[in-house]
């Protein structure tokens, strides 16, 4: 049994020492805690008797305290202890630089990290030892443990009717999007220099807009787009080298997984943001592409940077970003709307994505894509998701336009059933937000808990499926005040956890008001705030008012009613055009991009 | 190869400023230089006070031992040569050569054994002079250097007489008479020599505390001609031992292992009380090892915390009064304020042969 001496070197405070003594004793060490007020000489005297593996000192740093700490280090060296005894220091304001200046071998600050402490005592590199002593981080499966069994037979029946009609409707149809996806898959299977690949690319370009053709044929770049240069790529490792080790946002339990979204326009900057998110505990990331890209037929190629929001979807960009993501993190590439929806799934899978994102009703309204076109492309995308074995999530962000949640949820359920029928694994994403509908109807005037509780709980009455509130949680509760913004995000994360959510998507604290790319520190704000609130809450819960039950009943009834209307209409695409999943009165209009491009 | 340690009585006493002045003169003299640190040096801003710090600017061809993680922290381009067997909070220590001149961050071996290994490697590279920058008031690793520069000033204490008293005491510790090495004495034992010159060993600790002194006292039953304490000792404990065994120790030799052991324990001024008491009892004090203290540098500036701004800013004591007070107490080695111009011949003070003077 190794011995460790713990010394406060403080006249009064020794809480950290007591805590460490308990943890080290539990870990099988002989932990000797010296009392407050002990001098450096007394610590060294005891160390000479006990011959410990390490002396750990706890002391809040202030001016002249440094000399006390360095006096201990000097005395240990002069007394011949250092070849056998490691010296560590922890406390407020003690940084690695200060620790080095003082002559310590290890520094501990922030929350107690026992694997790091034990690695230090055992004289193993801390970064290595953390990985060694903690269980290897395994990429989680968001859909594991869910049966996808419908609990509400009425809704199940209606969904079966609606989706059968839709699958029948798309059966003989295709689009430039589905053709490009097929060509892209064929091109990916060919060697880079093969003549067959060139032939396939020519066919591909025939399915593209002129702007995309001109990129491939003449090398012209769209406005605001440029090639990444070598220097940017070479600097990337250095930009993320000093980030701390990954923390967990959660305090108890394994769920919800924490997702953040990125899409600065520049893949290198994305990689930095990803590493920051990873360091502060994100479990997954969502790739956001520029909206103009979704309105062009065809995708660009190569390593490209974009001066506006959204990072361009190319295989090279995606592979560069994937290379920055730690293996245990989940990665979602969104393709829920636009003219390149099927091809996006192909590229995402080729680049190593873990999750896809597909939603026909939302993409065909709020996402501005023609409903008929997206119905064809969306079903094809679901078939790809099934073939690739990748789960897909279904964002419910049409609520943000003013659509009542029962209509949005009806759309999510149609996509859920559609995915299941095609062999894919759906993940519905009801939005936790303060939507225009809620404001107008006054449903959230007293609190934000009841309505969000109803919106998440209602799913457990309908289907046994993973629920992932997105995108991001707390939408429309954020203000330009970063503290407020981080606080409201954290509160929504805590509520989502309490309601058993499988995952949540978080925004940065400046996401809604950054007027450009978000900042890394704002990304940390919300992750850190959520971590703190989850620590505060632990296994404790929220207490909704009776209104939550009432809202849940209304919501469930509204979903049933809306699905009945859609089923009665007998044409899902027509139902979208006609506003059954969100009407102009709600704030939604059927999309127009790609209209008339569906081919029989 | 000559190695010079730059130690201080406290943080911000001017260790790096002194080292930089020697660096500049050594560079002009064409010496092949080596640089290392037992702490963290070369940062732009002090980690505790937030005040600007002097930075190292190394010419091409300089050899450095610094930690892996700070190799690219300065503007100098460093070419790694080998990884040493010492690790720091910033990764393993690397022996590297400055390929393109520029600023440096130095995080070298933080203990005596590590510094010893680094100096050996620098010597093997043909370095003429190694400058070892210290950290705060740490002295112990400097035991293996060939010479020492001690920096003191208002950052140690703003009372000039206190600074002068302390500098005087430190100087005394480094100028104690030295006995010839006694071979490999265990540091956790005390060696008694009786009136016939016969020695006996008493097992103890490499740190003599008051408790250990009481136990030792009980074991010295007869008058002795010598007592040797190879390890570290606290001055209060030695004083206690002397009082406890007055009759046995009167007229004896009291031999300490190293002047650095004394300097590493408590305030040097406390040792003067021990020496005075010993003198009154005809006890003669010796050390087995010392390190030549070559000069003392003064810094009248000190960081002062201002409650209004919540930040540190530099304040200063009267520079001339400080120089007068310290010079008045130190007569055997030079005392200089490094901010005074022109700067003295530091290489001469440090007994460093320049190229042209080499035999």
Short mmCIF file of N, CA, C and O in Angstrom, two decimals, chain A residues 522-577:
data_model
loop_
_atom_site.label_atom_id
_atom_site.label_comp_id
_atom_site.label_asym_id
_atom_site.label_seq_id
_atom_site.Cartn_x
_atom_site.Cartn_y
_atom_site.Cartn_z
N UNK A 522 -18.24 31.46 -25.78
CA UNK A 522 -19.69 31.36 -25.61
C UNK A 522 -20.13 29.91 -25.70
O UNK A 522 -21.12 29.50 -25.08
N UNK A 523 -19.39 29.14 -26.44
CA UNK A 523 -19.68 27.70 -26.51
C UNK A 523 -19.42 27.06 -25.13
O UNK A 523 -20.17 26.24 -24.64
N UNK A 524 -18.32 27.50 -24.53
CA UNK A 524 -17.98 26.98 -23.19
C UNK A 524 -19.04 27.40 -22.17
O UNK A 524 -19.41 26.63 -21.29
N UNK A 525 -19.54 28.65 -22.32
CA UNK A 525 -20.53 29.18 -21.37
C UNK A 525 -21.64 28.17 -21.09
O UNK A 525 -21.94 27.85 -19.93
N UNK A 526 -22.27 27.69 -22.14
CA UNK A 526 -23.46 26.86 -21.94
C UNK A 526 -23.09 25.46 -21.45
O UNK A 526 -23.79 24.88 -20.63
N UNK A 527 -21.98 24.95 -21.99
CA UNK A 527 -21.55 23.62 -21.52
C UNK A 527 -21.23 23.67 -20.03
O UNK A 527 -21.59 22.79 -19.24
N UNK A 528 -20.53 24.75 -19.66
CA UNK A 528 -20.14 24.89 -18.26
C UNK A 528 -21.37 25.12 -17.37
O UNK A 528 -21.46 24.59 -16.26
N UNK A 529 -22.30 25.95 -17.87
CA UNK A 529 -23.51 26.24 -17.09
C UNK A 529 -24.33 24.98 -16.91
O UNK A 529 -24.85 24.69 -15.83
N UNK A 530 -24.46 24.19 -17.99
CA UNK A 530 -25.25 22.95 -17.89
C UNK A 530 -24.60 21.99 -16.91
O UNK A 530 -25.28 21.34 -16.10
N UNK A 531 -23.29 21.94 -16.97
CA UNK A 531 -22.56 21.04 -16.05
C UNK A 531 -22.84 21.44 -14.59
O UNK A 531 -23.06 20.60 -13.73
N UNK A 532 -22.82 22.75 -14.38
CA UNK A 532 -23.02 23.24 -13.01
C UNK A 532 -24.45 22.95 -12.54
O UNK A 532 -24.67 22.56 -11.39
N UNK A 533 -25.41 23.17 -13.43
CA UNK A 533 -26.80 22.95 -13.01
C UNK A 533 -27.09 21.46 -12.82
O UNK A 533 -27.81 21.08 -11.88
N UNK A 534 -26.50 20.62 -13.68
CA UNK A 534 -26.69 19.18 -13.49
C UNK A 534 -26.03 18.71 -12.20
O UNK A 534 -26.53 17.80 -11.53
N UNK A 535 -24.91 19.35 -11.86
CA UNK A 535 -24.29 19.03 -10.56
C UNK A 535 -25.21 19.46 -9.41
O UNK A 535 -25.37 18.77 -8.42
N UNK A 536 -25.81 20.64 -9.59
CA UNK A 536 -26.71 21.20 -8.57
C UNK A 536 -27.93 20.29 -8.39
O UNK A 536 -28.35 20.00 -7.28
N UNK A 537 -28.48 19.83 -9.52
CA UNK A 537 -29.71 19.04 -9.46
C UNK A 537 -29.45 17.60 -9.04
O UNK A 537 -30.27 17.00 -8.33
N UNK A 538 -28.34 17.03 -9.50
CA UNK A 538 -28.10 15.62 -9.22
C UNK A 538 -29.29 14.77 -9.63
O UNK A 538 -29.77 14.89 -10.76
N UNK A 539 -29.76 13.95 -8.70
CA UNK A 539 -30.92 13.11 -9.02
C UNK A 539 -32.23 13.77 -8.59
O UNK A 539 -33.30 13.16 -8.67
N UNK A 540 -32.15 14.99 -8.11
CA UNK A 540 -33.37 15.71 -7.72
C UNK A 540 -34.14 16.14 -8.97
O UNK A 540 -33.60 16.13 -10.07
N UNK A 541 -35.39 16.51 -8.78
CA UNK A 541 -36.22 16.78 -9.94
C UNK A 541 -36.95 18.10 -9.90
O UNK A 541 -36.81 18.89 -8.97
N UNK A 542 -37.73 18.30 -10.96
CA UNK A 542 -38.61 19.48 -11.06
C UNK A 542 -40.01 19.07 -10.60
O UNK A 542 -40.35 17.88 -10.60
N UNK A 543 -40.79 20.03 -10.26
CA UNK A 543 -42.15 19.75 -9.83
C UNK A 543 -43.12 20.55 -10.68
O UNK A 543 -43.46 21.69 -10.35
N UNK A 544 -43.57 19.97 -11.79
CA UNK A 544 -44.52 20.70 -12.65
C UNK A 544 -45.84 20.96 -11.91
O UNK A 544 -46.19 20.21 -10.99
N UNK A 545 -46.57 21.96 -12.35
CA UNK A 545 -47.88 22.22 -11.77
C UNK A 545 -48.91 21.31 -12.44
O UNK A 545 -48.60 20.67 -13.46
N UNK A 546 -50.11 21.23 -11.95
CA UNK A 546 -51.14 20.39 -12.61
C UNK A 546 -51.37 20.78 -14.06
O UNK A 546 -51.89 19.98 -14.85
N UNK A 547 -50.98 21.99 -14.45
CA UNK A 547 -51.17 22.41 -15.84
C UNK A 547 -50.43 21.50 -16.80
O UNK A 547 -50.86 21.32 -17.95
N UNK A 548 -49.32 20.93 -16.35
CA UNK A 548 -48.54 20.06 -17.24
C UNK A 548 -49.39 18.87 -17.69
O UNK A 548 -49.37 18.50 -18.88
N UNK A 549 -50.13 18.28 -16.77
CA UNK A 549 -50.98 17.13 -17.13
C UNK A 549 -52.05 17.55 -18.13
O UNK A 549 -52.34 16.85 -19.09
N UNK A 550 -52.64 18.73 -17.86
CA UNK A 550 -53.69 19.22 -18.75
C UNK A 550 -53.13 19.46 -20.16
O UNK A 550 -53.72 19.05 -21.17
N UNK A 551 -51.97 20.09 -20.23
CA UNK A 551 -51.35 20.39 -21.53
C UNK A 551 -50.99 19.10 -22.27
O UNK A 551 -51.12 19.01 -23.49
N UNK A 552 -50.59 18.08 -21.48
CA UNK A 552 -50.20 16.81 -22.09
C UNK A 552 -51.42 16.13 -22.73
O UNK A 552 -51.34 15.62 -23.84
N UNK A 553 -52.55 16.19 -22.02
CA UNK A 553 -53.78 15.61 -22.55
C UNK A 553 -54.19 16.34 -23.83
O UNK A 553 -54.53 15.72 -24.85
N UNK A 554 -54.13 17.66 -23.79
CA UNK A 554 -54.51 18.46 -24.98
C UNK A 554 -53.59 18.13 -26.16
O UNK A 554 -54.04 18.01 -27.30
N UNK A 555 -52.31 18.00 -25.86
CA UNK A 555 -51.33 17.75 -26.91
C UNK A 555 -51.59 16.39 -27.55
O UNK A 555 -51.60 16.27 -28.79
N UNK A 556 -51.79 15.40 -26.73
CA UNK A 556 -52.03 14.06 -27.24
C UNK A 556 -53.28 14.05 -28.14
O UNK A 556 -53.27 13.50 -29.25
N UNK A 557 -54.32 14.71 -27.65
CA UNK A 557 -55.57 14.77 -28.43
C UNK A 557 -55.33 15.53 -29.73
O UNK A 557 -55.84 15.14 -30.81
N UNK A 558 -54.56 16.59 -29.68
CA UNK A 558 -54.28 17.38 -30.89
C UNK A 558 -53.52 16.58 -31.93
O UNK A 558 -53.79 16.68 -33.13
N UNK A 559 -52.57 15.79 -31.47
CA UNK A 559 -51.79 14.96 -32.40
C UNK A 559 -52.72 13.96 -33.10
O UNK A 559 -52.68 13.80 -34.31
N UNK A 560 -53.55 13.30 -32.31
CA UNK A 560 -54.50 12.33 -32.89
C UNK A 560 -55.38 13.01 -33.94
O UNK A 560 -55.56 12.50 -35.05
N UNK A 561 -55.90 14.14 -33.55
CA UNK A 561 -56.82 14.85 -34.44
C UNK A 561 -56.13 15.23 -35.74
O UNK A 561 -56.69 15.09 -36.83
N UNK A 562 -54.88 15.72 -35.64
CA UNK A 562 -54.18 16.17 -36.83
C UNK A 562 -53.85 14.99 -37.74
O UNK A 562 -53.96 15.08 -38.96
N UNK A 563 -53.45 13.88 -37.13
CA UNK A 563 -53.13 12.71 -37.95
C UNK A 563 -54.39 12.17 -38.64
O UNK A 563 -54.34 11.67 -39.77
N UNK A 564 -55.51 12.30 -37.94
CA UNK A 564 -56.77 11.88 -38.58
C UNK A 564 -57.06 12.73 -39.81
O UNK A 564 -57.47 12.23 -40.85
N UNK A 565 -56.79 14.04 -39.68
CA UNK A 565 -57.02 14.94 -40.82
C UNK A 565 -56.10 14.59 -41.98
O UNK A 565 -56.51 14.59 -43.15
N UNK A 566 -54.84 14.31 -41.65
CA UNK A 566 -53.86 13.98 -42.70
C UNK A 566 -54.23 12.65 -43.37
O UNK A 566 -54.20 12.52 -44.60
N UNK A 567 -54.62 11.68 -42.55
CA UNK A 567 -54.99 10.39 -43.10
C UNK A 567 -56.24 10.52 -43.98
O UNK A 567 -56.33 9.92 -45.04
N UNK A 568 -57.14 11.33 -43.49
CA UNK A 568 -58.38 11.53 -44.23
C UNK A 568 -58.11 12.18 -45.59
O UNK A 568 -58.76 11.89 -46.58
N UNK A 569 -57.07 13.06 -45.58
CA UNK A 569 -56.74 13.73 -46.85
C UNK A 569 -56.24 12.72 -47.88
O UNK A 569 -56.46 12.87 -49.08
N UNK A 570 -55.59 11.65 -47.42
CA UNK A 570 -55.21 10.56 -48.31
C UNK A 570 -54.04 10.87 -49.20
O UNK A 570 -53.72 10.10 -50.11
N UNK A 571 -53.37 11.96 -48.97
CA UNK A 571 -52.21 12.34 -49.81
C UNK A 571 -51.28 13.18 -48.94
O UNK A 571 -51.58 14.36 -48.68
N UNK A 572 -50.19 12.57 -48.51
CA UNK A 572 -49.33 13.26 -47.54
C UNK A 572 -48.71 14.51 -48.14
O UNK A 572 -48.64 15.57 -47.49
N UNK A 573 -48.28 14.42 -49.39
CA UNK A 573 -47.65 15.58 -50.02
C UNK A 573 -48.67 16.71 -50.15
O UNK A 573 -48.38 17.88 -49.84
N UNK A 574 -49.85 16.35 -50.55
CA UNK A 574 -50.90 17.36 -50.64
C UNK A 574 -51.20 17.95 -49.28
O UNK A 574 -51.48 19.16 -49.14
N UNK A 575 -51.14 17.11 -48.25
CA UNK A 575 -51.40 17.60 -46.89
C UNK A 575 -50.38 18.67 -46.50
O UNK A 575 -50.73 19.65 -45.81
N UNK A 576 -49.14 18.49 -46.95
CA UNK A 576 -48.14 19.52 -46.63
C UNK A 576 -48.46 20.80 -47.40
O UNK A 576 -48.48 21.90 -46.84
N UNK A 577 -48.73 20.66 -48.70
CA UNK A 577 -49.08 21.84 -49.51
C UNK A 577 -50.25 22.60 -48.89
O UNK A 577 -50.30 23.82 -48.91
#
